[in-house]
C-alpha atoms as a PDB file:
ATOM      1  CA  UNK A   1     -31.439 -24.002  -2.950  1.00  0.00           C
ATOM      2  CA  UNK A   2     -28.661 -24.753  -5.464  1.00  0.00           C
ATOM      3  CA  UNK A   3     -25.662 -23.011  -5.214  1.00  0.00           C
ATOM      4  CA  UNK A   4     -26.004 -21.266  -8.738  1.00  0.00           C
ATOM      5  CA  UNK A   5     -29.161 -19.897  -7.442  1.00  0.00           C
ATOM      6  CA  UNK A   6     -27.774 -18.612  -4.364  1.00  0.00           C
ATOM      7  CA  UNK A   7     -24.219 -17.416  -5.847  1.00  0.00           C
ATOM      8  CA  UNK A   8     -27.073 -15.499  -8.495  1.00  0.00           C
ATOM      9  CA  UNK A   9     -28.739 -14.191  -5.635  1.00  0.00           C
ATOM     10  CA  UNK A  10     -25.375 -13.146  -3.873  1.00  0.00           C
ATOM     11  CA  UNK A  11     -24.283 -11.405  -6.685  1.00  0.00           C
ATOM     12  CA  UNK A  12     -27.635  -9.481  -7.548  1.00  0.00           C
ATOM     13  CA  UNK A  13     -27.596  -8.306  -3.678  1.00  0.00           C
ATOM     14  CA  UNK A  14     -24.026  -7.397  -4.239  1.00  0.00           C
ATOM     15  CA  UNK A  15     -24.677  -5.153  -7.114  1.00  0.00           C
ATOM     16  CA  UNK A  16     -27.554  -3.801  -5.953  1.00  0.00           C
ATOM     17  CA  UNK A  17     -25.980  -2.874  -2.473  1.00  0.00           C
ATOM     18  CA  UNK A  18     -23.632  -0.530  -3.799  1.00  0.00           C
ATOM     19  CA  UNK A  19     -25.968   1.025  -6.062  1.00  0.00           C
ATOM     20  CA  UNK A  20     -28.531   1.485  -3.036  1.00  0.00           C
ATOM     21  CA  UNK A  21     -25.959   3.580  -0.821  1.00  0.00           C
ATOM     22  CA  UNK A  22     -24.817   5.846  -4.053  1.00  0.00           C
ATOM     23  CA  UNK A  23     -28.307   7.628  -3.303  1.00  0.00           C
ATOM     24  CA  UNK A  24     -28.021  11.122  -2.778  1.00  0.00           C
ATOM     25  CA  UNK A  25     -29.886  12.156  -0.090  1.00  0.00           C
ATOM     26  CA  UNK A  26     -31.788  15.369  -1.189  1.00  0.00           C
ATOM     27  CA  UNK A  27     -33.418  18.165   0.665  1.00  0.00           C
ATOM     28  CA  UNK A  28     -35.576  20.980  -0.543  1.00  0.00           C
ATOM     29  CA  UNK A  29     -37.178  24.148   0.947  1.00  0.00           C
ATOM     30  CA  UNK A  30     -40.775  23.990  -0.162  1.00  0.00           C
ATOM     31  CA  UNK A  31     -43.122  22.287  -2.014  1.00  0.00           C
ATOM     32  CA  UNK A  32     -43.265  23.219  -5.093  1.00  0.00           C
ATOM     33  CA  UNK A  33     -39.225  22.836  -5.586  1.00  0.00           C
ATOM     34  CA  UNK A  34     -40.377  19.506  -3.968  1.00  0.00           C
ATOM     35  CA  UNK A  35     -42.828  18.563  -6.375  1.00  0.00           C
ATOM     36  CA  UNK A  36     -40.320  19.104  -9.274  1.00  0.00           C
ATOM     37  CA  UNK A  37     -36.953  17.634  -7.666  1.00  0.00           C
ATOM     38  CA  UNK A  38     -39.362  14.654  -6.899  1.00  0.00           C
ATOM     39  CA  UNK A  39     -40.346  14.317 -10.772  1.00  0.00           C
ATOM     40  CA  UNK A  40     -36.374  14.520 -11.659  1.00  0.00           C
ATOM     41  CA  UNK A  41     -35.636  11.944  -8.687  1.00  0.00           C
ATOM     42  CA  UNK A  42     -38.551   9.590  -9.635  1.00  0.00           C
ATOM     43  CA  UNK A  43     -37.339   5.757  -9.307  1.00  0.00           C
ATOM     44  CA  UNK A  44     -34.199   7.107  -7.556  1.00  0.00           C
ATOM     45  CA  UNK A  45     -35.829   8.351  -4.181  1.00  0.00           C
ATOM     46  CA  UNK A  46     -37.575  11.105  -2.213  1.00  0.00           C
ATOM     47  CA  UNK A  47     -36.333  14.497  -1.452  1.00  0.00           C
ATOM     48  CA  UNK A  48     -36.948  15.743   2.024  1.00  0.00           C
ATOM     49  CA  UNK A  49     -39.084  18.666   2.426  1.00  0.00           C
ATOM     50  CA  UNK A  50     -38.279  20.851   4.974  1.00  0.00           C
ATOM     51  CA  UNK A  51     -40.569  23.669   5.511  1.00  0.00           C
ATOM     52  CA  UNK A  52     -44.065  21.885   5.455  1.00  0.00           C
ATOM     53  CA  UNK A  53     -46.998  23.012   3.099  1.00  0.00           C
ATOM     54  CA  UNK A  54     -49.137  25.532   4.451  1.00  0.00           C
ATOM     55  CA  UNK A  55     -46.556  27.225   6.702  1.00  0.00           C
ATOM     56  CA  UNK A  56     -45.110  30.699   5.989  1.00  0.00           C
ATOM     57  CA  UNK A  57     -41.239  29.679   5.043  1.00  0.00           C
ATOM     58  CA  UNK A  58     -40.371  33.839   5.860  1.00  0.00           C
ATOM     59  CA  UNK A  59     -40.031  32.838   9.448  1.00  0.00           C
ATOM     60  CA  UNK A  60     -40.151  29.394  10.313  1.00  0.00           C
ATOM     61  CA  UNK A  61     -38.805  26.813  13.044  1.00  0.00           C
ATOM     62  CA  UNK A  62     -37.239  23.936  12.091  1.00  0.00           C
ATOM     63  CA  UNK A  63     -38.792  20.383  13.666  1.00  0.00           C
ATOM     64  CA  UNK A  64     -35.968  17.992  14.388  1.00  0.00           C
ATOM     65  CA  UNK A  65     -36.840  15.819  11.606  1.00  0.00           C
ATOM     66  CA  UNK A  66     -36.412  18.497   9.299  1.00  0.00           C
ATOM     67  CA  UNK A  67     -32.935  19.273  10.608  1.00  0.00           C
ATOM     68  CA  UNK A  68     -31.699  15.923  10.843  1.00  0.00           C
ATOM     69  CA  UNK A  69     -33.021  15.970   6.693  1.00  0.00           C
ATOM     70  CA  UNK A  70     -30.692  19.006   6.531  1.00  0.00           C
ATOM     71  CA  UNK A  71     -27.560  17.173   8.499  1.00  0.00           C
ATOM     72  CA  UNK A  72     -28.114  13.860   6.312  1.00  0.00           C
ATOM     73  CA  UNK A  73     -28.533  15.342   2.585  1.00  0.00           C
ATOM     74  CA  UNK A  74     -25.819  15.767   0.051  1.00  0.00           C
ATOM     75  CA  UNK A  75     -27.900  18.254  -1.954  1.00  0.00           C
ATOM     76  CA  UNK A  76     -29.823  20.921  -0.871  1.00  0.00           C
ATOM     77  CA  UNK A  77     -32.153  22.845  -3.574  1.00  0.00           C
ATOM     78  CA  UNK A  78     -34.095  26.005  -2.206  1.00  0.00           C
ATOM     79  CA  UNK A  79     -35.137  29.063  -3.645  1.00  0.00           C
ATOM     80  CA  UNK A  80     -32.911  30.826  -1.606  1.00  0.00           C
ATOM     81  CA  UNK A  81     -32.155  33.574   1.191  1.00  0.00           C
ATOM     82  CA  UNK A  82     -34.766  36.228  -0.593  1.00  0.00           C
ATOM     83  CA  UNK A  83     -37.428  33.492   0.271  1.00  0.00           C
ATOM     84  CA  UNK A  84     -35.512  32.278   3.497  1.00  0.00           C
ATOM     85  CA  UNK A  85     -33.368  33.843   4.942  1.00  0.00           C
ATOM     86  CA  UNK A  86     -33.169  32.117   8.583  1.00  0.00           C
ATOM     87  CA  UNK A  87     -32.459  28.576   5.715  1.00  0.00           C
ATOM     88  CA  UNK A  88     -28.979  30.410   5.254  1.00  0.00           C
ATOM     89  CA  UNK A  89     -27.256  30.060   8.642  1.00  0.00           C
ATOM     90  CA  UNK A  90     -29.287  26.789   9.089  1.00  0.00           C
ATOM     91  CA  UNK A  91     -27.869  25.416   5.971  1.00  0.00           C
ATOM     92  CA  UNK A  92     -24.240  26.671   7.283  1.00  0.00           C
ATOM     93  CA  UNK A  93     -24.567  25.048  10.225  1.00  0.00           C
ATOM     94  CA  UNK A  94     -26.712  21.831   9.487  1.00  0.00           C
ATOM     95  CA  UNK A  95     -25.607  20.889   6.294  1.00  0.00           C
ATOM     96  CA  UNK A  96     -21.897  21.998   5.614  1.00  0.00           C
ATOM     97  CA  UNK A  97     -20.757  19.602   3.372  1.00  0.00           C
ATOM     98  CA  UNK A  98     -24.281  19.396   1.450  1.00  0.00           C
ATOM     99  CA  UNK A  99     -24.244  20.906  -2.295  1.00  0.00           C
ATOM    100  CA  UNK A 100     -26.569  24.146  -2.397  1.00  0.00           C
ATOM    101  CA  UNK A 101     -28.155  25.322  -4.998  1.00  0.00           C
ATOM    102  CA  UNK A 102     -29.940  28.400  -4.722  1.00  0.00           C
ATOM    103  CA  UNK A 103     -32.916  28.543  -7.567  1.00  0.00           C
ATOM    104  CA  UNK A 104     -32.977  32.627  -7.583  1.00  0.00           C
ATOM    105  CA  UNK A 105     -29.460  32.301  -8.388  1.00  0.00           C
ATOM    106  CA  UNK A 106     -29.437  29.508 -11.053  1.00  0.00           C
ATOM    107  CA  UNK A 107     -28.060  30.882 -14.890  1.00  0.00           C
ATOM    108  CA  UNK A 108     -31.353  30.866 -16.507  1.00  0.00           C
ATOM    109  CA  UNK A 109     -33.826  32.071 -13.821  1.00  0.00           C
ATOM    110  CA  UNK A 110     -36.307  34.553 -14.636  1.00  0.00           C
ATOM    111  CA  UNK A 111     -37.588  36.625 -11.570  1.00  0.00           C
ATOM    112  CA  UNK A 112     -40.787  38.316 -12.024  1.00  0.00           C
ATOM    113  CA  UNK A 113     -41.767  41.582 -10.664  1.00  0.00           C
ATOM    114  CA  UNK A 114     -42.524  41.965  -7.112  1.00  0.00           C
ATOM    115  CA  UNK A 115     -46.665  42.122  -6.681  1.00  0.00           C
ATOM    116  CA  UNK A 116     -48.291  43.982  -3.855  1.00  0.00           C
ATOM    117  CA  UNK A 117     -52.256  43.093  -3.196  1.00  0.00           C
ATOM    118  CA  UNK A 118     -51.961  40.341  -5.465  1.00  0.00           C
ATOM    119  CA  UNK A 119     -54.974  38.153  -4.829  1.00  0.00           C
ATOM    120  CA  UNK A 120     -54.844  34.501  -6.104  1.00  0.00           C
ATOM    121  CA  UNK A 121     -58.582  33.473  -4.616  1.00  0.00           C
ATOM    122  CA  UNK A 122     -60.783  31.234  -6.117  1.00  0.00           C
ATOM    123  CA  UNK A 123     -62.652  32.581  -9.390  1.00  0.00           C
ATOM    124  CA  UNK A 124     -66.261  33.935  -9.077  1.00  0.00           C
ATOM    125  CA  UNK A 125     -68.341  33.737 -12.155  1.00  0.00           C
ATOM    126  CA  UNK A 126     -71.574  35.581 -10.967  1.00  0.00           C
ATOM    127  CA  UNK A 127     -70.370  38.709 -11.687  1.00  0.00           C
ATOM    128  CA  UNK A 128     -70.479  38.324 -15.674  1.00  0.00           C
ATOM    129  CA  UNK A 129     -73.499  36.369 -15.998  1.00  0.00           C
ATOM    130  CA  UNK A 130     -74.294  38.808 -18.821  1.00  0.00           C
ATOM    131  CA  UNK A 131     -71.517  38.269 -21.338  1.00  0.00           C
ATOM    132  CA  UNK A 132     -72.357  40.381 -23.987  1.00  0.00           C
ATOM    133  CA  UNK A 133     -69.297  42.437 -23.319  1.00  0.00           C
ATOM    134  CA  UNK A 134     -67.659  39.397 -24.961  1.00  0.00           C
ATOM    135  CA  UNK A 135     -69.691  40.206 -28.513  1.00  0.00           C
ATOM    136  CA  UNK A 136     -66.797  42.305 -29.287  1.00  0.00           C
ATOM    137  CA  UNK A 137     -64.234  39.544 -29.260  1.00  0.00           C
ATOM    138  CA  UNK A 138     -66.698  37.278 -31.691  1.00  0.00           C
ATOM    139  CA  UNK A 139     -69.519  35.109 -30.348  1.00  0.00           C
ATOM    140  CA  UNK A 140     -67.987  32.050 -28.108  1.00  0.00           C
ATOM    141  CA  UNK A 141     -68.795  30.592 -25.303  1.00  0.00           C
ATOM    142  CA  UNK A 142     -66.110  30.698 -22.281  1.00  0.00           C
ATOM    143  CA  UNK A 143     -68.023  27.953 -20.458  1.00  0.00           C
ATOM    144  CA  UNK A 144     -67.571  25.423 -23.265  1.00  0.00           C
ATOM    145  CA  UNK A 145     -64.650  23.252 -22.282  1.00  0.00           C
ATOM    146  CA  UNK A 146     -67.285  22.084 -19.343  1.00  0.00           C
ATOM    147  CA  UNK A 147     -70.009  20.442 -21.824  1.00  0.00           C
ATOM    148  CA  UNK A 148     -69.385  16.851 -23.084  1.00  0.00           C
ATOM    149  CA  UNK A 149     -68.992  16.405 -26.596  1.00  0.00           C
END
């Protein structure tokens, strides 16, 4: 190898090695504040999710993965102690120098109203096979973004 190709190869390593280790490391609470710190970090790196899809994040126990995530990251996005409020004194402990950023607490956030019985199940058309209670809103039909063109 010629030495301008390795003193180029040197000096790309170089650059890039300081560049590498400036990566934050980021944890979040749950996956969708996953999915969109993910989309902002995109070429940068991965955020760490710490309470797993599927499990209820009101009362959850942390794996040791998850809180050696906590202990390594410099940022920590999660909703926040409404959400989780065992994540508080785990954050305290586990991640004291970390940033936090609590999402309900953000300058911007809009909080909906609370919804009891709120049902988010999959949609069954059978019951309105019969849509002539749409005449009233014009003749269309609701099914038409399904046919090909």
């Amino acid at each position: 190898m010629s030495r301008t190709l390795f003193s180029l190869c040197f000096t790309a390593v170089f650059i890039a090695g300081p560049a590498y280790a400036d990566r934050p490391q980021v944890a979040v609470d749950i996956a969708p504040v996953h999915s969109l710190v993910a989309q902002v970090m995109e070429g940068v790196g991965v955020p760490d999710l710490i309470i797993q899809s599927g499990a209820t994040p009101h009362e959850y126990s942390l794996r040791p993965s998850e809180a050696t995530a906590l202990q390594n990251a410099d940022l920590v996005f999660w909703v926040g102690p409404d959400l989780t409020p065992w994540l508080a004194e785990a954050l305290e402990t586990l991640a004291p120098a970390a940033v936090l950023t609590s999402l309900l607490e953000v300058d911007g956030t809009i909080q909906l109203e609370f919804r009891e019985d709120a049902l988010f199940e999959a949609h069954d058309h059978s019951d309105h096979d019969d849509h002539d209670d749409h005449d009233e809103h014009g003749a269309h039909d609701p099914h038409a973004w399904l046919s090909p063109k």
